[in-house]
Amino acid sequence: MQARDVMVSPVVTVGPHASVQQVAKILLERRISAVPVVDPDNKLLGIVSEGDLIHRAESGTERPYSWWLRLLTGDAEQATDYVRSHSVKVQDIMTQDVATASPETPLNDIAMLLEKRQIKRVPIVNREGQLVGIVSRSNLLQAIASAKPKLEISLPDAAIRKRFFDELKKQPWAHTLNVNATVQDGVVDLWGFAPSLAERTAIRVAAEAIPGVQTVNDHLLETPTFVY
């Protein structure tokens, strides 16, 4: 799936001269956590999120500076905080370095971008830089919830065993020489050794995901990895 398959479109936006109060009302009324800032041609300029409105003079939550903290921070940093807590227009508080993606971006790349940048949403822009949608964490959850189960024919026991080992051989963490599996009537018994609980769990998961597997009995032993 690609971003275009799950993105929200059209997107609620504001212009750079919108007031901070207007943005706060939009976030509350629309029940969203951020709003992109665009120019008259719908080109993305930045984004304002709930986090940008935490330290504001209106709510008395502007960042306090003790005398010793003033010594440690420069005038420029204190001036920047003043702008973020007192500015009237969103152009002064919006995040300008916005991580974006194209409509053709695969969802796994979107997920990696969300994790890497520690953000909650990714604006989707076309080649001209115009905003065409937005993908949030909740949209990825919606894709999981609405996914249809794969229609695969249950495999016979010999094919299940082969599929299992083929899958393990593709994984760099799997030590197939230490693992064996027997399959009877769709019941997989795992034997051998796994260096850690994480690898032991991953081996079981690999077996459970194969069509036709009814039960997986884990007899693996956890052993430390020896370095020679």
PDB file of C-alpha atoms in Angstrom:
ATOM      1  CA  MET A   1       0.000   0.000   0.000  1.00  0.00           C
ATOM      2  CA  GLN A   2       1.057   3.562  -0.655  1.00  0.00           C
ATOM      3  CA  ALA A   3       0.430   6.869   1.076  1.00  0.00           C
ATOM      4  CA  ARG A   4      -2.340   7.701  -1.410  1.00  0.00           C
ATOM      5  CA  ASP A   5      -4.260   4.620  -0.203  1.00  0.00           C
ATOM      6  CA  VAL A   6      -4.639   5.813   3.400  1.00  0.00           C
ATOM      7  CA  MET A   7      -4.041   9.574   3.416  1.00  0.00           C
ATOM      8  CA  VAL A   8      -6.683  12.020   4.586  1.00  0.00           C
ATOM      9  CA  SER A   9      -7.663  14.407   1.796  1.00  0.00           C
ATOM     10  CA  PRO A  10      -8.557  17.242   1.581  1.00  0.00           C
ATOM     11  CA  VAL A  11      -6.596  18.537   4.554  1.00  0.00           C
ATOM     12  CA  VAL A  12      -7.631  21.245   7.000  1.00  0.00           C
ATOM     13  CA  THR A  13      -5.088  24.040   6.516  1.00  0.00           C
ATOM     14  CA  VAL A  14      -4.388  27.639   7.539  1.00  0.00           C
ATOM     15  CA  GLY A  15      -2.427  30.483   6.009  1.00  0.00           C
ATOM     16  CA  PRO A  16       0.757  31.903   7.534  1.00  0.00           C
ATOM     17  CA  HIS A  17      -1.075  34.986   8.804  1.00  0.00           C
ATOM     18  CA  ALA A  18      -3.711  33.001  10.733  1.00  0.00           C
ATOM     19  CA  SER A  19      -3.742  33.767  14.428  1.00  0.00           C
ATOM     20  CA  VAL A  20      -2.614  31.350  17.093  1.00  0.00           C
ATOM     21  CA  GLN A  21      -6.073  31.568  18.647  1.00  0.00           C
ATOM     22  CA  GLN A  22      -7.685  30.572  15.342  1.00  0.00           C
ATOM     23  CA  VAL A  23      -5.435  27.537  15.107  1.00  0.00           C
ATOM     24  CA  ALA A  24      -6.220  26.506  18.674  1.00  0.00           C
ATOM     25  CA  LYS A  25      -9.951  26.665  17.887  1.00  0.00           C
ATOM     26  CA  ILE A  26      -9.485  24.606  14.708  1.00  0.00           C
ATOM     27  CA  LEU A  27      -7.569  21.894  16.570  1.00  0.00           C
ATOM     28  CA  LEU A  28     -10.343  21.660  19.158  1.00  0.00           C
ATOM     29  CA  GLU A  29     -13.298  21.846  16.773  1.00  0.00           C
ATOM     30  CA  ARG A  30     -11.895  19.417  14.205  1.00  0.00           C
ATOM     31  CA  ARG A  31     -10.415  17.107  16.851  1.00  0.00           C
ATOM     32  CA  ILE A  32      -7.033  17.046  15.150  1.00  0.00           C
ATOM     33  CA  SER A  33      -3.571  17.449  16.663  1.00  0.00           C
ATOM     34  CA  ALA A  34      -1.902  19.544  13.974  1.00  0.00           C
ATOM     35  CA  VAL A  35      -2.684  21.788  11.016  1.00  0.00           C
ATOM     36  CA  PRO A  36      -0.454  22.415   7.969  1.00  0.00           C
ATOM     37  CA  VAL A  37       0.352  25.996   6.969  1.00  0.00           C
ATOM     38  CA  VAL A  38       0.112  26.682   3.227  1.00  0.00           C
ATOM     39  CA  ASP A  39       0.470  29.639   0.860  1.00  0.00           C
ATOM     40  CA  PRO A  40      -2.257  30.789  -1.592  1.00  0.00           C
ATOM     41  CA  ASP A  41      -1.072  28.121  -4.098  1.00  0.00           C
ATOM     42  CA  ASN A  42      -1.517  25.385  -1.466  1.00  0.00           C
ATOM     43  CA  LYS A  43       2.243  24.873  -1.194  1.00  0.00           C
ATOM     44  CA  LEU A  44       3.364  23.633   2.203  1.00  0.00           C
ATOM     45  CA  LEU A  45       5.142  26.237   4.342  1.00  0.00           C
ATOM     46  CA  GLY A  46       5.123  24.527   7.716  1.00  0.00           C
ATOM     47  CA  ILE A  47       2.957  22.838  10.326  1.00  0.00           C
ATOM     48  CA  VAL A  48       1.599  23.800  13.752  1.00  0.00           C
ATOM     49  CA  SER A  49       0.873  21.090  16.297  1.00  0.00           C
ATOM     50  CA  GLU A  50      -0.462  20.934  19.824  1.00  0.00           C
ATOM     51  CA  GLY A  51       3.132  20.779  21.033  1.00  0.00           C
ATOM     52  CA  ASP A  52       3.797  24.222  19.577  1.00  0.00           C
ATOM     53  CA  LEU A  53       1.033  25.663  21.759  1.00  0.00           C
ATOM     54  CA  ILE A  54       2.051  24.181  25.105  1.00  0.00           C
ATOM     55  CA  HIS A  55       4.094  27.130  26.372  1.00  0.00           C
ATOM     56  CA  ARG A  56       1.890  30.152  25.729  1.00  0.00           C
ATOM     57  CA  ALA A  57       1.410  33.449  27.544  1.00  0.00           C
ATOM     58  CA  GLU A  58      -2.399  33.185  27.260  1.00  0.00           C
ATOM     59  CA  SER A  59      -2.431  30.093  29.458  1.00  0.00           C
ATOM     60  CA  GLY A  60       0.379  31.232  31.732  1.00  0.00           C
ATOM     61  CA  THR A  61       2.534  28.295  30.678  1.00  0.00           C
ATOM     62  CA  GLU A  62       5.420  30.118  29.007  1.00  0.00           C
ATOM     63  CA  ARG A  63       8.794  28.588  29.775  1.00  0.00           C
ATOM     64  CA  PRO A  64      10.267  30.035  33.006  1.00  0.00           C
ATOM     65  CA  TYR A  65      13.902  31.129  33.166  1.00  0.00           C
ATOM     66  CA  SER A  66      15.681  31.218  36.514  1.00  0.00           C
ATOM     67  CA  TRP A  67      18.740  33.401  36.919  1.00  0.00           C
ATOM     68  CA  TRP A  68      21.124  30.476  36.580  1.00  0.00           C
ATOM     69  CA  LEU A  69      19.324  29.184  33.499  1.00  0.00           C
ATOM     70  CA  ARG A  70      19.653  32.612  31.922  1.00  0.00           C
ATOM     71  CA  LEU A  71      23.409  32.299  32.394  1.00  0.00           C
ATOM     72  CA  LEU A  72      23.466  28.925  30.655  1.00  0.00           C
ATOM     73  CA  THR A  73      21.235  29.858  27.711  1.00  0.00           C
ATOM     74  CA  GLY A  74      22.031  32.558  25.224  1.00  0.00           C
ATOM     75  CA  ASP A  75      19.935  35.612  24.470  1.00  0.00           C
ATOM     76  CA  ALA A  76      18.951  34.160  21.087  1.00  0.00           C
ATOM     77  CA  GLU A  77      17.417  31.046  22.665  1.00  0.00           C
ATOM     78  CA  GLN A  78      15.455  33.101  25.195  1.00  0.00           C
ATOM     79  CA  ALA A  79      14.259  35.409  22.420  1.00  0.00           C
ATOM     80  CA  THR A  80      13.122  32.387  20.389  1.00  0.00           C
ATOM     81  CA  ASP A  81      11.114  31.084  23.355  1.00  0.00           C
ATOM     82  CA  TYR A  82       9.567  34.544  23.768  1.00  0.00           C
ATOM     83  CA  VAL A  83       8.415  34.514  20.136  1.00  0.00           C
ATOM     84  CA  ARG A  84       6.893  31.048  20.490  1.00  0.00           C
ATOM     85  CA  SER A  85       4.983  32.019  23.629  1.00  0.00           C
ATOM     86  CA  HIS A  86       3.841  35.510  22.590  1.00  0.00           C
ATOM     87  CA  SER A  87       3.540  35.527  18.799  1.00  0.00           C
ATOM     88  CA  VAL A  88       0.110  36.310  17.365  1.00  0.00           C
ATOM     89  CA  LYS A  89       0.633  34.748  13.911  1.00  0.00           C
ATOM     90  CA  VAL A  90       1.316  31.096  13.225  1.00  0.00           C
ATOM     91  CA  GLN A  91       4.125  31.904  10.792  1.00  0.00           C
ATOM     92  CA  ASP A  92       6.289  32.742  13.816  1.00  0.00           C
ATOM     93  CA  ILE A  93       5.704  29.476  15.676  1.00  0.00           C
ATOM     94  CA  MET A  94       5.192  26.894  12.921  1.00  0.00           C
ATOM     95  CA  THR A  95       7.732  24.140  12.309  1.00  0.00           C
ATOM     96  CA  GLN A  96       9.305  24.868   8.938  1.00  0.00           C
ATOM     97  CA  ASP A  97      11.531  21.802   8.622  1.00  0.00           C
ATOM     98  CA  VAL A  98       8.649  19.449   7.874  1.00  0.00           C
ATOM     99  CA  ALA A  99       9.196  15.813   6.920  1.00  0.00           C
ATOM    100  CA  THR A 100       7.048  15.085   3.860  1.00  0.00           C
ATOM    101  CA  ALA A 101       6.342  12.211   1.488  1.00  0.00           C
ATOM    102  CA  SER A 102       4.843  11.753  -1.945  1.00  0.00           C
ATOM    103  CA  PRO A 103       1.524  10.001  -2.701  1.00  0.00           C
ATOM    104  CA  GLU A 104       3.511   7.041  -4.072  1.00  0.00           C
ATOM    105  CA  THR A 105       5.555   6.522  -0.901  1.00  0.00           C
ATOM    106  CA  PRO A 106       5.108   2.959   0.464  1.00  0.00           C
ATOM    107  CA  LEU A 107       3.531   2.742   3.906  1.00  0.00           C
ATOM    108  CA  ASN A 108       6.564   0.989   5.351  1.00  0.00           C
ATOM    109  CA  ASP A 109       8.641   4.068   4.437  1.00  0.00           C
ATOM    110  CA  ILE A 110       6.021   6.282   6.084  1.00  0.00           C
ATOM    111  CA  ALA A 111       6.209   4.180   9.243  1.00  0.00           C
ATOM    112  CA  MET A 112      10.016   4.427   9.297  1.00  0.00           C
ATOM    113  CA  LEU A 113       9.822   8.202   8.817  1.00  0.00           C
ATOM    114  CA  LEU A 114       7.378   8.577  11.707  1.00  0.00           C
ATOM    115  CA  GLU A 115       9.653   6.534  13.935  1.00  0.00           C
ATOM    116  CA  LYS A 116      12.912   8.177  12.847  1.00  0.00           C
ATOM    117  CA  ARG A 117      11.667  11.749  13.195  1.00  0.00           C
ATOM    118  CA  GLN A 118       9.518  10.949  16.253  1.00  0.00           C
ATOM    119  CA  ILE A 119       6.509  12.655  14.697  1.00  0.00           C
ATOM    120  CA  LYS A 120       2.820  11.789  14.589  1.00  0.00           C
ATOM    121  CA  ARG A 121       1.955  12.720  11.017  1.00  0.00           C
ATOM    122  CA  VAL A 122       3.492  13.192   7.560  1.00  0.00           C
ATOM    123  CA  PRO A 123       2.113  15.731   5.051  1.00  0.00           C
ATOM    124  CA  ILE A 124       1.825  14.321   1.539  1.00  0.00           C
ATOM    125  CA  VAL A 125       2.895  16.676  -1.246  1.00  0.00           C
ATOM    126  CA  ASN A 126       2.998  16.362  -5.025  1.00  0.00           C
ATOM    127  CA  ARG A 127       5.951  17.168  -7.277  1.00  0.00           C
ATOM    128  CA  GLU A 128       5.052  20.853  -7.237  1.00  0.00           C
ATOM    129  CA  GLY A 129       5.223  20.955  -3.450  1.00  0.00           C
ATOM    130  CA  GLN A 130       1.458  21.307  -3.082  1.00  0.00           C
ATOM    131  CA  LEU A 131      -0.253  19.644  -0.142  1.00  0.00           C
ATOM    132  CA  VAL A 132      -2.524  16.805  -1.299  1.00  0.00           C
ATOM    133  CA  GLY A 133      -3.054  14.829   1.907  1.00  0.00           C
ATOM    134  CA  ILE A 134      -1.709  13.808   5.292  1.00  0.00           C
ATOM    135  CA  VAL A 135      -0.906  10.427   6.853  1.00  0.00           C
ATOM    136  CA  SER A 136      -0.963  10.039  10.632  1.00  0.00           C
ATOM    137  CA  ARG A 137      -0.233   7.151  12.969  1.00  0.00           C
ATOM    138  CA  SER A 138      -3.946   6.484  13.238  1.00  0.00           C
ATOM    139  CA  ASN A 139      -4.168   6.097   9.457  1.00  0.00           C
ATOM    140  CA  LEU A 140      -1.589   3.320   9.637  1.00  0.00           C
ATOM    141  CA  LEU A 141      -3.665   1.639  12.345  1.00  0.00           C
ATOM    142  CA  GLN A 142      -6.713   1.930  10.094  1.00  0.00           C
ATOM    143  CA  ALA A 143      -4.799   0.146   7.332  1.00  0.00           C
ATOM    144  CA  ILE A 144      -4.026  -2.711   9.721  1.00  0.00           C
ATOM    145  CA  ALA A 145      -7.590  -2.922  11.024  1.00  0.00           C
ATOM    146  CA  SER A 146      -9.120  -2.983   7.540  1.00  0.00           C
ATOM    147  CA  ALA A 147      -6.620  -5.412   6.010  1.00  0.00           C
ATOM    148  CA  LYS A 148      -8.281  -8.476   4.565  1.00  0.00           C
ATOM    149  CA  PRO A 149      -6.816 -11.857   5.521  1.00  0.00           C
ATOM    150  CA  LYS A 150      -4.759 -13.463   2.799  1.00  0.00           C
ATOM    151  CA  LEU A 151      -6.610 -16.215   0.997  1.00  0.00           C
ATOM    152  CA  GLU A 152      -3.990 -18.947   0.959  1.00  0.00           C
ATOM    153  CA  ILE A 153      -4.609 -22.646   0.629  1.00  0.00           C
ATOM    154  CA  SER A 154      -3.418 -24.629   3.627  1.00  0.00           C
ATOM    155  CA  LEU A 155      -0.156 -26.343   2.858  1.00  0.00           C
ATOM    156  CA  PRO A 156       0.566 -30.030   3.429  1.00  0.00           C
ATOM    157  CA  ASP A 157       2.945 -30.937   6.233  1.00  0.00           C
ATOM    158  CA  ALA A 158       6.033 -31.314   4.028  1.00  0.00           C
ATOM    159  CA  ALA A 159       5.362 -27.950   2.365  1.00  0.00           C
ATOM    160  CA  ILE A 160       4.863 -26.295   5.768  1.00  0.00           C
ATOM    161  CA  ARG A 161       8.247 -27.542   6.932  1.00  0.00           C
ATOM    162  CA  LYS A 162       9.938 -26.346   3.748  1.00  0.00           C
ATOM    163  CA  ARG A 163       8.246 -22.913   3.947  1.00  0.00           C
ATOM    164  CA  PHE A 164       9.351 -22.591   7.566  1.00  0.00           C
ATOM    165  CA  PHE A 165      13.027 -23.229   6.851  1.00  0.00           C
ATOM    166  CA  ASP A 166      12.954 -21.109   3.688  1.00  0.00           C
ATOM    167  CA  GLU A 167      11.695 -18.215   5.803  1.00  0.00           C
ATOM    168  CA  LEU A 168      14.370 -18.695   8.467  1.00  0.00           C
ATOM    169  CA  LYS A 169      17.145 -18.851   5.868  1.00  0.00           C
ATOM    170  CA  LYS A 170      16.173 -15.360   4.709  1.00  0.00           C
ATOM    171  CA  GLN A 171      16.585 -13.904   8.201  1.00  0.00           C
ATOM    172  CA  PRO A 172      20.101 -12.808   9.265  1.00  0.00           C
ATOM    173  CA  TRP A 173      19.312 -13.447  12.937  1.00  0.00           C
ATOM    174  CA  ALA A 174      18.217 -17.075  12.438  1.00  0.00           C
ATOM    175  CA  HIS A 175      20.719 -19.860  13.090  1.00  0.00           C
ATOM    176  CA  THR A 176      19.069 -22.667  11.142  1.00  0.00           C
ATOM    177  CA  LEU A 177      21.768 -25.184  12.010  1.00  0.00           C
ATOM    178  CA  ASN A 178      20.556 -25.072  15.620  1.00  0.00           C
ATOM    179  CA  VAL A 179      16.850 -25.475  14.821  1.00  0.00           C
ATOM    180  CA  ASN A 180      14.747 -28.424  13.717  1.00  0.00           C
ATOM    181  CA  ALA A 181      11.024 -28.748  13.118  1.00  0.00           C
ATOM    182  CA  THR A 182       8.644 -31.666  12.766  1.00  0.00           C
ATOM    183  CA  VAL A 183       5.174 -31.237  11.287  1.00  0.00           C
ATOM    184  CA  GLN A 184       2.244 -33.592  11.643  1.00  0.00           C
ATOM    185  CA  ASP A 185      -1.351 -32.724  10.730  1.00  0.00           C
ATOM    186  CA  GLY A 186      -0.527 -29.036  10.827  1.00  0.00           C
ATOM    187  CA  VAL A 187       1.067 -29.222  14.272  1.00  0.00           C
ATOM    188  CA  VAL A 188       4.635 -27.886  14.309  1.00  0.00           C
ATOM    189  CA  ASP A 189       7.088 -28.943  17.000  1.00  0.00           C
ATOM    190  CA  LEU A 190      10.197 -26.823  17.303  1.00  0.00           C
ATOM    191  CA  TRP A 191      13.397 -28.382  18.583  1.00  0.00           C
ATOM    192  CA  GLY A 192      16.939 -27.237  19.125  1.00  0.00           C
ATOM    193  CA  PHE A 193      18.517 -24.068  20.519  1.00  0.00           C
ATOM    194  CA  ALA A 194      17.981 -20.309  20.327  1.00  0.00           C
ATOM    195  CA  PRO A 195      20.552 -17.812  21.651  1.00  0.00           C
ATOM    196  CA  SER A 196      17.919 -15.524  23.180  1.00  0.00           C
ATOM    197  CA  LEU A 197      14.243 -15.212  24.056  1.00  0.00           C
ATOM    198  CA  ALA A 198      13.807 -12.700  21.223  1.00  0.00           C
ATOM    199  CA  GLU A 199      15.101 -15.162  18.622  1.00  0.00           C
ATOM    200  CA  ARG A 200      13.095 -17.981  20.156  1.00  0.00           C
ATOM    201  CA  THR A 201       9.929 -15.887  19.886  1.00  0.00           C
ATOM    202  CA  ALA A 202      10.741 -14.887  16.292  1.00  0.00           C
ATOM    203  CA  ILE A 203      11.178 -18.540  15.292  1.00  0.00           C
ATOM    204  CA  ARG A 204       7.767 -19.378  16.763  1.00  0.00           C
ATOM    205  CA  VAL A 205       6.151 -16.419  15.002  1.00  0.00           C
ATOM    206  CA  ALA A 206       7.658 -17.536  11.679  1.00  0.00           C
ATOM    207  CA  ALA A 207       6.065 -20.948  12.103  1.00  0.00           C
ATOM    208  CA  GLU A 208       2.666 -19.596  13.189  1.00  0.00           C
ATOM    209  CA  ALA A 209       2.413 -17.383  10.088  1.00  0.00           C
ATOM    210  CA  ILE A 210       2.515 -20.290   7.620  1.00  0.00           C
ATOM    211  CA  PRO A 211      -0.863 -21.254   6.076  1.00  0.00           C
ATOM    212  CA  GLY A 212      -2.068 -24.600   7.377  1.00  0.00           C
ATOM    213  CA  VAL A 213      -0.289 -24.432  10.729  1.00  0.00           C
ATOM    214  CA  GLN A 214      -2.733 -25.273  13.517  1.00  0.00           C
ATOM    215  CA  THR A 215      -0.476 -25.233  16.552  1.00  0.00           C
ATOM    216  CA  VAL A 216       3.169 -24.569  17.328  1.00  0.00           C
ATOM    217  CA  ASN A 217       4.777 -26.399  20.226  1.00  0.00           C
ATOM    218  CA  ASP A 218       7.960 -24.623  21.278  1.00  0.00           C
ATOM    219  CA  HIS A 219      10.573 -26.996  22.713  1.00  0.00           C
ATOM    220  CA  LEU A 220      13.501 -24.708  21.962  1.00  0.00           C
ATOM    221  CA  LEU A 221      16.147 -24.201  24.624  1.00  0.00           C
ATOM    222  CA  GLU A 222      17.780 -20.838  25.217  1.00  0.00           C
ATOM    223  CA  THR A 223      21.558 -20.964  25.161  1.00  0.00           C
ATOM    224  CA  PRO A 224      24.173 -18.232  25.306  1.00  0.00           C
ATOM    225  CA  THR A 225      26.078 -17.460  22.120  1.00  0.00           C
ATOM    226  CA  PHE A 226      29.670 -18.669  22.349  1.00  0.00           C
ATOM    227  CA  VAL A 227      32.375 -16.694  20.623  1.00  0.00           C
ATOM    228  CA  TYR A 228      35.379 -18.755  19.517  1.00  0.00           C
TER     229      TYR A 228
END
